[in-house]
Amino acid sequence: MKHLLKLLDLTGEEILGLLNLADQLKYELKHGIAHPLLQGKTLGMIFRKSSTRTRVSFETGIYQLGGHGMFLSSNDLQIGRGEPVEDTARVLSRYLDGIMIRTFDQAEVETLAEYGSIPIINGLTDFCHPCQVLADLMTIREHKGVLQGLKMCYIGDGNNMANSLIVGGLKTGMKVSVACPAAYTPNREVLDFAAGCGAMFTLTESCEEAAAGADVIFTDVWASMGQEGEAEQRRAVFKGYQINRELLAAAAPECMVQHCLPAHRGEEITAEVFEAHAAEIFDEAENRLHAQKAVMATVMK
Ligand code: CP
Ligand code: NVA
């Protein structure tokens, strides 16, 4: 594995390999066992969008691996003033050992990988959020013991999170059901991949149908970063696409609730459900650290 650009590029075995390493690194951290797998290496972290979890977990993670993280806001880089990504990739490859990038266009991440000569890690684009979904799969496996055969449900916008959850869930043997409004379905390339998985995937406009018998239910914000101007209109479209007590009644008895955060209580999830499932939601946030250390240790070694 040279990069982490999107989960579509990985096999199920590669995903499970990352999860196994993440479990091991979590164990070592909790037991005070040093794991300087990237001693002396530097990760550049380019952000064109805001972040709490991704920024802090990557910077802490590279430090725990014996390396150094460098926060690079696009407001301060020449890339923010129009220097081509192709040139930025070739320059940064002369200084750094890896780049994590959070940006809008997936093509920018792919271009960095094409023109640079160092590993590129996708820290979220409009298309996908692979690091988040590795942490999500890790958390489900921690709580349930397995992934294969479980039913994952996603409620809401067919956005970057939906795209990565569909791919990550199906590649690890989960059944995946998605409920979203007809005009807000996941990306075509992802739906084509899912169609190849036959009855393992279902897409519907009905939250109850998607949630029936689910072992884990996900949701995400109705307006993602970059869509702030549409927030009002989206609130009207997505009303009802919410994880609440009534919806959970349709799921399996011990159904987990996951949210990548930040959460908007009263919109995609009720405060009641959020707080009842806070322990597993914050496990999910913690696991960003461990899953991303596994990614860095794999691609930057
Ligand atoms: N879930 C997630 O990626 O959070 P941040 O936007 O805070 O990084
Ligand atoms: N869909 C959200 C995820 C945030 C982690 C966004 O892109 O803003």
PDB file of C-alpha atoms and ligand atoms in Angstrom:
ATOM      1  CA  MET A   1       0.000   0.000   0.000  1.00  0.00           C
ATOM      2  CA  LYS A   2       1.636   3.231  -1.168  1.00  0.00           C
ATOM      3  CA  HIS A   3      -1.083   5.788  -0.383  1.00  0.00           C
ATOM      4  CA  LEU A   4      -4.486   6.051   1.272  1.00  0.00           C
ATOM      5  CA  LEU A   5      -6.489   8.029  -1.288  1.00  0.00           C
ATOM      6  CA  LYS A   6      -9.851   6.222  -0.991  1.00  0.00           C
ATOM      7  CA  LEU A   7     -11.103   2.866   0.319  1.00  0.00           C
ATOM      8  CA  LEU A   8     -12.071   1.812  -3.209  1.00  0.00           C
ATOM      9  CA  ASP A   9      -8.315   1.366  -3.832  1.00  0.00           C
ATOM     10  CA  LEU A  10      -7.895  -1.146  -0.974  1.00  0.00           C
ATOM     11  CA  THR A  11      -8.787  -4.825  -0.743  1.00  0.00           C
ATOM     12  CA  GLY A  12     -10.782  -6.161   2.191  1.00  0.00           C
ATOM     13  CA  GLU A  13      -7.593  -7.892   3.381  1.00  0.00           C
ATOM     14  CA  GLU A  14      -5.680  -4.601   3.327  1.00  0.00           C
ATOM     15  CA  ILE A  15      -8.411  -2.905   5.362  1.00  0.00           C
ATOM     16  CA  LEU A  16      -8.434  -5.734   7.917  1.00  0.00           C
ATOM     17  CA  GLY A  17      -4.614  -5.608   8.049  1.00  0.00           C
ATOM     18  CA  LEU A  18      -4.796  -1.910   8.964  1.00  0.00           C
ATOM     19  CA  LEU A  19      -7.400  -2.644  11.640  1.00  0.00           C
ATOM     20  CA  ASN A  20      -5.221  -5.400  13.131  1.00  0.00           C
ATOM     21  CA  LEU A  21      -2.226  -3.056  13.280  1.00  0.00           C
ATOM     22  CA  ALA A  22      -4.415  -0.313  14.779  1.00  0.00           C
ATOM     23  CA  ASP A  23      -5.537  -2.723  17.538  1.00  0.00           C
ATOM     24  CA  GLN A  24      -1.920  -3.616  18.239  1.00  0.00           C
ATOM     25  CA  LEU A  25      -0.785   0.026  18.358  1.00  0.00           C
ATOM     26  CA  LYS A  26      -3.672   0.869  20.697  1.00  0.00           C
ATOM     27  CA  TYR A  27      -2.633  -1.992  22.985  1.00  0.00           C
ATOM     28  CA  GLU A  28       0.994  -0.835  22.970  1.00  0.00           C
ATOM     29  CA  LEU A  29       0.031   2.760  23.759  1.00  0.00           C
ATOM     30  CA  LYS A  30      -2.248   1.719  26.631  1.00  0.00           C
ATOM     31  CA  HIS A  31       0.475  -0.552  28.079  1.00  0.00           C
ATOM     32  CA  GLY A  32       3.341   1.925  27.801  1.00  0.00           C
ATOM     33  CA  ILE A  33       5.129  -0.065  25.087  1.00  0.00           C
ATOM     34  CA  ALA A  34       7.077   2.307  22.830  1.00  0.00           C
ATOM     35  CA  HIS A  35       6.487   1.907  19.074  1.00  0.00           C
ATOM     36  CA  PRO A  36       8.799   4.343  17.246  1.00  0.00           C
ATOM     37  CA  LEU A  37       8.026   2.919  13.820  1.00  0.00           C
ATOM     38  CA  LEU A  38       8.557   6.257  12.042  1.00  0.00           C
ATOM     39  CA  GLN A  39      11.564   7.580  13.963  1.00  0.00           C
ATOM     40  CA  GLY A  40      12.810  10.848  12.489  1.00  0.00           C
ATOM     41  CA  LYS A  41      10.121  11.071   9.765  1.00  0.00           C
ATOM     42  CA  THR A  42       8.076  14.191   9.022  1.00  0.00           C
ATOM     43  CA  LEU A  43       4.413  14.312   8.015  1.00  0.00           C
ATOM     44  CA  GLY A  44       3.096  17.486   6.379  1.00  0.00           C
ATOM     45  CA  MET A  45      -0.588  18.096   7.118  1.00  0.00           C
ATOM     46  CA  ILE A  46      -2.327  20.350   4.570  1.00  0.00           C
ATOM     47  CA  PHE A  47      -5.737  21.689   5.597  1.00  0.00           C
ATOM     48  CA  ARG A  48      -8.081  23.535   3.251  1.00  0.00           C
ATOM     49  CA  LYS A  49     -10.974  22.933   5.692  1.00  0.00           C
ATOM     50  CA  SER A  50     -11.412  23.112   9.482  1.00  0.00           C
ATOM     51  CA  SER A  51     -10.616  20.158  11.715  1.00  0.00           C
ATOM     52  CA  THR A  52     -10.413  19.185  15.366  1.00  0.00           C
ATOM     53  CA  ARG A  53     -10.105  15.385  15.360  1.00  0.00           C
ATOM     54  CA  THR A  54      -8.086  14.874  12.183  1.00  0.00           C
ATOM     55  CA  ARG A  55      -5.550  17.554  12.961  1.00  0.00           C
ATOM     56  CA  VAL A  56      -4.960  16.625  16.590  1.00  0.00           C
ATOM     57  CA  SER A  57      -4.979  12.849  16.083  1.00  0.00           C
ATOM     58  CA  PHE A  58      -2.534  12.968  13.153  1.00  0.00           C
ATOM     59  CA  GLU A  59      -0.153  15.320  14.949  1.00  0.00           C
ATOM     60  CA  THR A  60      -0.259  13.270  18.161  1.00  0.00           C
ATOM     61  CA  GLY A  61      -0.052  10.009  16.201  1.00  0.00           C
ATOM     62  CA  ILE A  62       3.074  10.864  14.233  1.00  0.00           C
ATOM     63  CA  TYR A  63       4.721  12.055  17.461  1.00  0.00           C
ATOM     64  CA  GLN A  64       3.906   8.760  19.200  1.00  0.00           C
ATOM     65  CA  LEU A  65       5.475   6.937  16.238  1.00  0.00           C
ATOM     66  CA  GLY A  66       8.725   8.875  16.769  1.00  0.00           C
ATOM     67  CA  GLY A  67       8.162  11.368  13.958  1.00  0.00           C
ATOM     68  CA  HIS A  68       7.137  14.974  13.585  1.00  0.00           C
ATOM     69  CA  GLY A  69       3.932  16.535  12.272  1.00  0.00           C
ATOM     70  CA  MET A  70       3.851  19.874  10.478  1.00  0.00           C
ATOM     71  CA  PHE A  71       0.516  21.714  10.258  1.00  0.00           C
ATOM     72  CA  LEU A  72       0.209  23.501   6.915  1.00  0.00           C
ATOM     73  CA  SER A  73      -2.844  25.726   6.519  1.00  0.00           C
ATOM     74  CA  SER A  74      -3.684  26.423   2.887  1.00  0.00           C
ATOM     75  CA  ASN A  75      -4.211  30.062   3.958  1.00  0.00           C
ATOM     76  CA  ASP A  76      -0.455  30.293   4.509  1.00  0.00           C
ATOM     77  CA  LEU A  77       0.822  28.043   1.721  1.00  0.00           C
ATOM     78  CA  GLN A  78       1.368  29.247  -1.845  1.00  0.00           C
ATOM     79  CA  ILE A  79      -1.165  26.584  -2.884  1.00  0.00           C
ATOM     80  CA  GLY A  80      -3.771  28.919  -1.364  1.00  0.00           C
ATOM     81  CA  ARG A  81      -2.599  31.633  -3.792  1.00  0.00           C
ATOM     82  CA  GLY A  82      -2.806  29.399  -6.840  1.00  0.00           C
ATOM     83  CA  GLU A  83       0.541  27.564  -7.008  1.00  0.00           C
ATOM     84  CA  PRO A  84      -0.267  24.347  -8.877  1.00  0.00           C
ATOM     85  CA  VAL A  85      -0.775  21.181  -6.862  1.00  0.00           C
ATOM     86  CA  GLU A  86       1.572  19.437  -9.310  1.00  0.00           C
ATOM     87  CA  ASP A  87       4.422  21.756  -8.257  1.00  0.00           C
ATOM     88  CA  THR A  88       3.526  21.665  -4.567  1.00  0.00           C
ATOM     89  CA  ALA A  89       3.653  17.852  -4.704  1.00  0.00           C
ATOM     90  CA  ARG A  90       7.109  17.815  -6.262  1.00  0.00           C
ATOM     91  CA  VAL A  91       8.513  20.417  -3.857  1.00  0.00           C
ATOM     92  CA  LEU A  92       7.101  18.893  -0.669  1.00  0.00           C
ATOM     93  CA  SER A  93       8.356  15.453  -1.759  1.00  0.00           C
ATOM     94  CA  ARG A  94      11.894  16.847  -1.414  1.00  0.00           C
ATOM     95  CA  TYR A  95      11.358  17.751   2.261  1.00  0.00           C
ATOM     96  CA  LEU A  96       8.767  15.452   3.765  1.00  0.00           C
ATOM     97  CA  ASP A  97       8.204  11.707   4.244  1.00  0.00           C
ATOM     98  CA  GLY A  98       4.427  11.850   3.828  1.00  0.00           C
ATOM     99  CA  ILE A  99       1.507  14.244   3.336  1.00  0.00           C
ATOM    100  CA  MET A 100      -1.941  14.181   4.863  1.00  0.00           C
ATOM    101  CA  ILE A 101      -4.365  16.459   3.045  1.00  0.00           C
ATOM    102  CA  ARG A 102      -7.913  17.642   3.800  1.00  0.00           C
ATOM    103  CA  THR A 103      -9.438  19.417   0.844  1.00  0.00           C
ATOM    104  CA  PHE A 104     -12.549  19.754  -1.324  1.00  0.00           C
ATOM    105  CA  ASP A 105     -11.782  18.035  -4.607  1.00  0.00           C
ATOM    106  CA  GLN A 106     -10.734  14.370  -4.608  1.00  0.00           C
ATOM    107  CA  ALA A 107      -8.792  15.105  -7.820  1.00  0.00           C
ATOM    108  CA  GLU A 108      -6.406  17.301  -5.821  1.00  0.00           C
ATOM    109  CA  VAL A 109      -5.476  14.338  -3.591  1.00  0.00           C
ATOM    110  CA  GLU A 110      -5.017  12.073  -6.604  1.00  0.00           C
ATOM    111  CA  THR A 111      -2.844  14.728  -8.310  1.00  0.00           C
ATOM    112  CA  LEU A 112      -0.617  15.043  -5.237  1.00  0.00           C
ATOM    113  CA  ALA A 113      -0.083  11.284  -5.370  1.00  0.00           C
ATOM    114  CA  GLU A 114       0.566  11.333  -9.119  1.00  0.00           C
ATOM    115  CA  TYR A 115       3.120  14.135  -9.094  1.00  0.00           C
ATOM    116  CA  GLY A 116       4.726  13.596  -5.673  1.00  0.00           C
ATOM    117  CA  SER A 117       7.044  10.765  -4.729  1.00  0.00           C
ATOM    118  CA  ILE A 118       5.944  10.330  -1.087  1.00  0.00           C
ATOM    119  CA  PRO A 119       2.866   8.672   0.478  1.00  0.00           C
ATOM    120  CA  ILE A 120      -0.358  10.714   0.414  1.00  0.00           C
ATOM    121  CA  ILE A 121      -3.110  10.209   3.001  1.00  0.00           C
ATOM    122  CA  ASN A 122      -6.624  11.540   2.424  1.00  0.00           C
ATOM    123  CA  GLY A 123      -7.833  13.349   5.556  1.00  0.00           C
ATOM    124  CA  LEU A 124     -11.277  14.060   3.968  1.00  0.00           C
ATOM    125  CA  THR A 125     -12.482  15.309   0.624  1.00  0.00           C
ATOM    126  CA  ASP A 126     -15.983  15.998  -0.673  1.00  0.00           C
ATOM    127  CA  PHE A 127     -15.866  12.446  -2.051  1.00  0.00           C
ATOM    128  CA  CYS A 128     -14.672  10.408   0.907  1.00  0.00           C
ATOM    129  CA  HIS A 129     -13.297  10.166   4.429  1.00  0.00           C
ATOM    130  CA  PRO A 130     -11.279   6.928   4.554  1.00  0.00           C
ATOM    131  CA  CYS A 131      -9.411   7.590   7.826  1.00  0.00           C
ATOM    132  CA  GLN A 132     -12.702   8.135   9.639  1.00  0.00           C
ATOM    133  CA  VAL A 133     -14.180   4.921   8.327  1.00  0.00           C
ATOM    134  CA  LEU A 134     -11.116   2.871   9.322  1.00  0.00           C
ATOM    135  CA  ALA A 135     -11.661   4.183  12.866  1.00  0.00           C
ATOM    136  CA  ASP A 136     -15.372   3.380  12.578  1.00  0.00           C
ATOM    137  CA  LEU A 137     -14.741  -0.214  11.499  1.00  0.00           C
ATOM    138  CA  MET A 138     -12.172  -0.589  14.282  1.00  0.00           C
ATOM    139  CA  THR A 139     -14.751   0.606  16.826  1.00  0.00           C
ATOM    140  CA  ILE A 140     -17.484  -1.715  15.583  1.00  0.00           C
ATOM    141  CA  ARG A 141     -15.113  -4.685  15.726  1.00  0.00           C
ATOM    142  CA  GLU A 142     -14.012  -3.711  19.246  1.00  0.00           C
ATOM    143  CA  HIS A 143     -17.606  -3.626  20.464  1.00  0.00           C
ATOM    144  CA  LYS A 144     -19.054  -6.506  18.448  1.00  0.00           C
ATOM    145  CA  GLY A 145     -16.008  -8.787  18.010  1.00  0.00           C
ATOM    146  CA  VAL A 146     -16.585  -9.188  14.253  1.00  0.00           C
ATOM    147  CA  LEU A 147     -17.549  -7.212  11.147  1.00  0.00           C
ATOM    148  CA  GLN A 148     -18.483 -10.018   8.745  1.00  0.00           C
ATOM    149  CA  GLY A 149     -22.238 -10.560   8.606  1.00  0.00           C
ATOM    150  CA  LEU A 150     -23.211  -7.502  10.678  1.00  0.00           C
ATOM    151  CA  LYS A 151     -25.692  -4.988   9.264  1.00  0.00           C
ATOM    152  CA  MET A 152     -24.526  -1.376   8.984  1.00  0.00           C
ATOM    153  CA  CYS A 153     -27.116   1.340   8.385  1.00  0.00           C
ATOM    154  CA  TYR A 154     -26.450   4.936   7.322  1.00  0.00           C
ATOM    155  CA  ILE A 155     -29.140   7.612   7.575  1.00  0.00           C
ATOM    156  CA  GLY A 156     -28.922  11.032   5.903  1.00  0.00           C
ATOM    157  CA  ASP A 157     -26.904  12.794   3.237  1.00  0.00           C
ATOM    158  CA  GLY A 158     -25.209  10.623   0.593  1.00  0.00           C
ATOM    159  CA  ASN A 159     -21.953  12.471   1.289  1.00  0.00           C
ATOM    160  CA  ASN A 160     -18.265  11.689   1.872  1.00  0.00           C
ATOM    161  CA  MET A 161     -19.078   9.648   4.998  1.00  0.00           C
ATOM    162  CA  ALA A 162     -21.792   7.658   3.243  1.00  0.00           C
ATOM    163  CA  ASN A 163     -19.439   6.919   0.343  1.00  0.00           C
ATOM    164  CA  SER A 164     -16.638   5.614   2.572  1.00  0.00           C
ATOM    165  CA  LEU A 165     -18.944   3.670   4.894  1.00  0.00           C
ATOM    166  CA  ILE A 166     -20.544   1.848   1.975  1.00  0.00           C
ATOM    167  CA  VAL A 167     -17.168   0.818   0.562  1.00  0.00           C
ATOM    168  CA  GLY A 168     -15.543   0.007   3.925  1.00  0.00           C
ATOM    169  CA  GLY A 169     -18.552  -1.932   5.183  1.00  0.00           C
ATOM    170  CA  LEU A 170     -19.010  -4.003   2.028  1.00  0.00           C
ATOM    171  CA  LYS A 171     -15.285  -4.735   1.647  1.00  0.00           C
ATOM    172  CA  THR A 172     -15.166  -6.129   5.191  1.00  0.00           C
ATOM    173  CA  GLY A 173     -18.183  -8.390   4.692  1.00  0.00           C
ATOM    174  CA  MET A 174     -20.890  -6.245   6.302  1.00  0.00           C
ATOM    175  CA  LYS A 175     -24.381  -5.752   4.924  1.00  0.00           C
ATOM    176  CA  VAL A 176     -24.943  -2.050   4.248  1.00  0.00           C
ATOM    177  CA  SER A 177     -28.257  -0.220   4.004  1.00  0.00           C
ATOM    178  CA  VAL A 178     -28.533   3.490   3.259  1.00  0.00           C
ATOM    179  CA  ALA A 179     -31.540   5.785   3.643  1.00  0.00           C
ATOM    180  CA  CYS A 180     -31.331   9.180   1.986  1.00  0.00           C
ATOM    181  CA  PRO A 181     -33.558  11.545  -0.025  1.00  0.00           C
ATOM    182  CA  ALA A 182     -33.697  10.643  -3.735  1.00  0.00           C
ATOM    183  CA  ALA A 183     -31.767  13.735  -4.827  1.00  0.00           C
ATOM    184  CA  TYR A 184     -28.974  13.192  -2.269  1.00  0.00           C
ATOM    185  CA  THR A 185     -27.816   9.654  -2.987  1.00  0.00           C
ATOM    186  CA  PRO A 186     -24.155   8.575  -2.673  1.00  0.00           C
ATOM    187  CA  ASN A 187     -21.619   8.973  -5.472  1.00  0.00           C
ATOM    188  CA  ARG A 188     -22.236   7.049  -8.710  1.00  0.00           C
ATOM    189  CA  GLU A 189     -18.848   5.252  -8.616  1.00  0.00           C
ATOM    190  CA  VAL A 190     -19.635   4.045  -5.095  1.00  0.00           C
ATOM    191  CA  LEU A 191     -23.138   2.914  -6.078  1.00  0.00           C
ATOM    192  CA  ASP A 192     -21.670   1.015  -9.019  1.00  0.00           C
ATOM    193  CA  PHE A 193     -19.240  -0.738  -6.667  1.00  0.00           C
ATOM    194  CA  ALA A 194     -22.099  -1.510  -4.259  1.00  0.00           C
ATOM    195  CA  ALA A 195     -24.260  -2.854  -7.068  1.00  0.00           C
ATOM    196  CA  GLY A 196     -21.552  -5.478  -7.624  1.00  0.00           C
ATOM    197  CA  CYS A 197     -22.170  -6.730  -4.068  1.00  0.00           C
ATOM    198  CA  GLY A 198     -25.762  -7.765  -4.862  1.00  0.00           C
ATOM    199  CA  ALA A 199     -28.098  -8.189  -1.889  1.00  0.00           C
ATOM    200  CA  MET A 200     -25.399  -7.039   0.564  1.00  0.00           C
ATOM    201  CA  PHE A 201     -26.365  -3.421  -0.292  1.00  0.00           C
ATOM    202  CA  THR A 202     -29.695  -1.627  -0.209  1.00  0.00           C
ATOM    203  CA  LEU A 203     -30.591   1.995  -0.909  1.00  0.00           C
ATOM    204  CA  THR A 204     -33.958   3.425   0.112  1.00  0.00           C
ATOM    205  CA  GLU A 205     -35.674   6.688   1.066  1.00  0.00           C
ATOM    206  CA  SER A 206     -37.159   5.020   4.170  1.00  0.00           C
ATOM    207  CA  CYS A 207     -35.178   5.327   7.418  1.00  0.00           C
ATOM    208  CA  GLU A 208     -37.258   2.558   9.057  1.00  0.00           C
ATOM    209  CA  GLU A 209     -36.561   0.173   6.212  1.00  0.00           C
ATOM    210  CA  ALA A 210     -32.821   0.869   6.313  1.00  0.00           C
ATOM    211  CA  ALA A 211     -32.627   0.596  10.109  1.00  0.00           C
ATOM    212  CA  ALA A 212     -34.530  -2.714  10.369  1.00  0.00           C
ATOM    213  CA  GLY A 213     -32.362  -5.218  12.248  1.00  0.00           C
ATOM    214  CA  ALA A 214     -29.255  -3.000  12.061  1.00  0.00           C
ATOM    215  CA  ASP A 215     -26.292  -3.780  14.340  1.00  0.00           C
ATOM    216  CA  VAL A 216     -24.827  -0.298  13.951  1.00  0.00           C
ATOM    217  CA  ILE A 217     -26.421   2.940  12.750  1.00  0.00           C
ATOM    218  CA  PHE A 218     -24.461   5.908  11.418  1.00  0.00           C
ATOM    219  CA  THR A 219     -25.462   9.399  10.492  1.00  0.00           C
ATOM    220  CA  ASP A 220     -23.655  12.630   9.588  1.00  0.00           C
ATOM    221  CA  VAL A 221     -24.400  16.330   9.326  1.00  0.00           C
ATOM    222  CA  TRP A 222     -27.027  17.508   6.852  1.00  0.00           C
ATOM    223  CA  ALA A 223     -24.700  20.248   5.533  1.00  0.00           C
ATOM    224  CA  SER A 224     -21.027  19.377   5.137  1.00  0.00           C
ATOM    225  CA  MET A 225     -18.090  21.776   5.082  1.00  0.00           C
ATOM    226  CA  GLY A 226     -18.434  23.942   1.995  1.00  0.00           C
ATOM    227  CA  GLN A 227     -22.254  23.652   1.993  1.00  0.00           C
ATOM    228  CA  GLU A 228     -22.906  26.243   4.691  1.00  0.00           C
ATOM    229  CA  GLY A 229     -24.788  28.435   2.187  1.00  0.00           C
ATOM    230  CA  GLU A 230     -27.327  25.635   1.582  1.00  0.00           C
ATOM    231  CA  ALA A 231     -27.831  24.813   5.261  1.00  0.00           C
ATOM    232  CA  GLU A 232     -31.370  26.212   5.493  1.00  0.00           C
ATOM    233  CA  GLN A 233     -32.601  24.424   2.373  1.00  0.00           C
ATOM    234  CA  ARG A 234     -30.917  21.195   3.477  1.00  0.00           C
ATOM    235  CA  ARG A 235     -32.628  21.354   6.875  1.00  0.00           C
ATOM    236  CA  ALA A 236     -35.949  21.213   5.021  1.00  0.00           C
ATOM    237  CA  VAL A 237     -34.881  18.330   2.747  1.00  0.00           C
ATOM    238  CA  PHE A 238     -33.357  16.161   5.485  1.00  0.00           C
ATOM    239  CA  LYS A 239     -35.996  16.719   8.171  1.00  0.00           C
ATOM    240  CA  GLY A 240     -36.896  13.228   9.388  1.00  0.00           C
ATOM    241  CA  TYR A 241     -33.530  11.709   8.423  1.00  0.00           C
ATOM    242  CA  GLN A 242     -32.664  11.514  12.089  1.00  0.00           C
ATOM    243  CA  ILE A 243     -31.461   8.876  14.544  1.00  0.00           C
ATOM    244  CA  ASN A 244     -33.962   9.000  17.389  1.00  0.00           C
ATOM    245  CA  ARG A 245     -35.508   6.619  19.918  1.00  0.00           C
ATOM    246  CA  GLU A 246     -38.282   5.543  17.533  1.00  0.00           C
ATOM    247  CA  LEU A 247     -35.849   4.671  14.764  1.00  0.00           C
ATOM    248  CA  LEU A 248     -33.612   2.674  17.106  1.00  0.00           C
ATOM    249  CA  ALA A 249     -36.643   0.567  18.047  1.00  0.00           C
ATOM    250  CA  ALA A 250     -36.512  -0.868  14.504  1.00  0.00           C
ATOM    251  CA  ALA A 251     -32.853  -1.873  14.882  1.00  0.00           C
ATOM    252  CA  ALA A 252     -31.312  -4.926  16.571  1.00  0.00           C
ATOM    253  CA  PRO A 253     -31.541  -4.857  20.395  1.00  0.00           C
ATOM    254  CA  GLU A 254     -27.864  -4.019  21.092  1.00  0.00           C
ATOM    255  CA  CYS A 255     -27.529  -1.660  18.116  1.00  0.00           C
ATOM    256  CA  MET A 256     -24.523   0.705  18.266  1.00  0.00           C
ATOM    257  CA  VAL A 257     -24.779   4.350  17.236  1.00  0.00           C
ATOM    258  CA  GLN A 258     -21.801   6.022  15.576  1.00  0.00           C
ATOM    259  CA  HIS A 259     -21.205   9.608  14.477  1.00  0.00           C
ATOM    260  CA  CYS A 260     -17.971  10.944  12.990  1.00  0.00           C
ATOM    261  CA  LEU A 261     -18.573  14.316  14.721  1.00  0.00           C
ATOM    262  CA  PRO A 262     -19.132  17.209  14.919  1.00  0.00           C
ATOM    263  CA  ALA A 263     -22.806  16.384  15.692  1.00  0.00           C
ATOM    264  CA  HIS A 264     -25.832  18.657  15.393  1.00  0.00           C
ATOM    265  CA  ARG A 265     -28.225  17.582  18.131  1.00  0.00           C
ATOM    266  CA  GLY A 266     -31.836  17.965  17.111  1.00  0.00           C
ATOM    267  CA  GLU A 267     -30.938  17.599  13.422  1.00  0.00           C
ATOM    268  CA  GLU A 268     -29.373  14.281  12.327  1.00  0.00           C
ATOM    269  CA  ILE A 269     -29.427  12.839  15.868  1.00  0.00           C
ATOM    270  CA  THR A 270     -31.391  13.594  19.022  1.00  0.00           C
ATOM    271  CA  ALA A 271     -29.544  14.704  22.155  1.00  0.00           C
ATOM    272  CA  GLU A 272     -31.112  11.748  23.965  1.00  0.00           C
ATOM    273  CA  VAL A 273     -29.710   9.129  21.580  1.00  0.00           C
ATOM    274  CA  PHE A 274     -26.360  10.895  21.365  1.00  0.00           C
ATOM    275  CA  GLU A 275     -25.882  10.878  25.139  1.00  0.00           C
ATOM    276  CA  ALA A 276     -27.132   7.302  25.515  1.00  0.00           C
ATOM    277  CA  HIS A 277     -24.441   6.204  23.024  1.00  0.00           C
ATOM    278  CA  ALA A 278     -21.751   8.739  23.955  1.00  0.00           C
ATOM    279  CA  ALA A 279     -19.298   6.090  25.194  1.00  0.00           C
ATOM    280  CA  GLU A 280     -19.123   4.322  21.812  1.00  0.00           C
ATOM    281  CA  ILE A 281     -19.160   7.619  19.879  1.00  0.00           C
ATOM    282  CA  PHE A 282     -16.137   8.887  21.804  1.00  0.00           C
ATOM    283  CA  ASP A 283     -14.423   5.481  21.440  1.00  0.00           C
ATOM    284  CA  GLU A 284     -14.905   6.086  17.722  1.00  0.00           C
ATOM    285  CA  ALA A 285     -13.274   9.524  18.013  1.00  0.00           C
ATOM    286  CA  GLU A 286     -10.368   8.057  20.004  1.00  0.00           C
ATOM    287  CA  ASN A 287      -9.835   5.327  17.438  1.00  0.00           C
ATOM    288  CA  ARG A 288      -8.988   7.962  14.812  1.00  0.00           C
ATOM    289  CA  LEU A 289      -5.623   8.156  16.563  1.00  0.00           C
ATOM    290  CA  HIS A 290      -4.938   4.425  16.481  1.00  0.00           C
ATOM    291  CA  ALA A 291      -6.287   3.794  12.973  1.00  0.00           C
ATOM    292  CA  GLN A 292      -4.290   6.673  11.488  1.00  0.00           C
ATOM    293  CA  LYS A 293      -1.103   5.526  13.223  1.00  0.00           C
ATOM    294  CA  ALA A 294      -1.644   2.189  11.474  1.00  0.00           C
ATOM    295  CA  VAL A 295      -2.077   3.999   8.142  1.00  0.00           C
ATOM    296  CA  MET A 296       1.046   6.129   8.637  1.00  0.00           C
ATOM    297  CA  ALA A 297       3.123   3.160   9.837  1.00  0.00           C
ATOM    298  CA  THR A 298       2.030   1.191   6.771  1.00  0.00           C
ATOM    299  CA  VAL A 299       2.506   3.760   4.005  1.00  0.00           C
ATOM    300  CA  MET A 300       5.436   5.795   5.452  1.00  0.00           C
ATOM    301  CA  LYS A 301       7.640   2.943   6.711  1.00  0.00           C
TER     302      LYS A 301
HETATM  303  N1   CP B   1     -14.626  13.557  12.120  1.00  0.00           N
HETATM  304  C1   CP B   1     -13.696  14.429  11.715  1.00  0.00           C
HETATM  305  O1   CP B   1     -13.032  14.275  10.696  1.00  0.00           O
HETATM  306  O2   CP B   1     -13.540  15.485  12.561  1.00  0.00           O
HETATM  307  P1   CP B   1     -12.717  16.815  12.263  1.00  0.00           P
HETATM  308  O3   CP B   1     -13.441  17.559  11.171  1.00  0.00           O
HETATM  309  O4   CP B   1     -12.742  17.558  13.575  1.00  0.00           O
HETATM  310  O5   CP B   1     -11.324  16.462  11.846  1.00  0.00           O
HETATM  311  N1  NVA B   2     -19.584  15.249   6.022  1.00  0.00           N
HETATM  312  C1  NVA B   2     -18.842  16.056   6.951  1.00  0.00           C
HETATM  313  C2  NVA B   2     -17.850  15.227   7.713  1.00  0.00           C
HETATM  314  C3  NVA B   2     -17.061  15.989   8.753  1.00  0.00           C
HETATM  315  C4  NVA B   2     -16.055  15.157   9.459  1.00  0.00           C
HETATM  316  C5  NVA B   2     -18.141  17.173   6.207  1.00  0.00           C
HETATM  317  O1  NVA B   2     -17.574  16.920   5.138  1.00  0.00           O
HETATM  318  O2  NVA B   2     -18.167  18.304   6.687  1.00  0.00           O
END
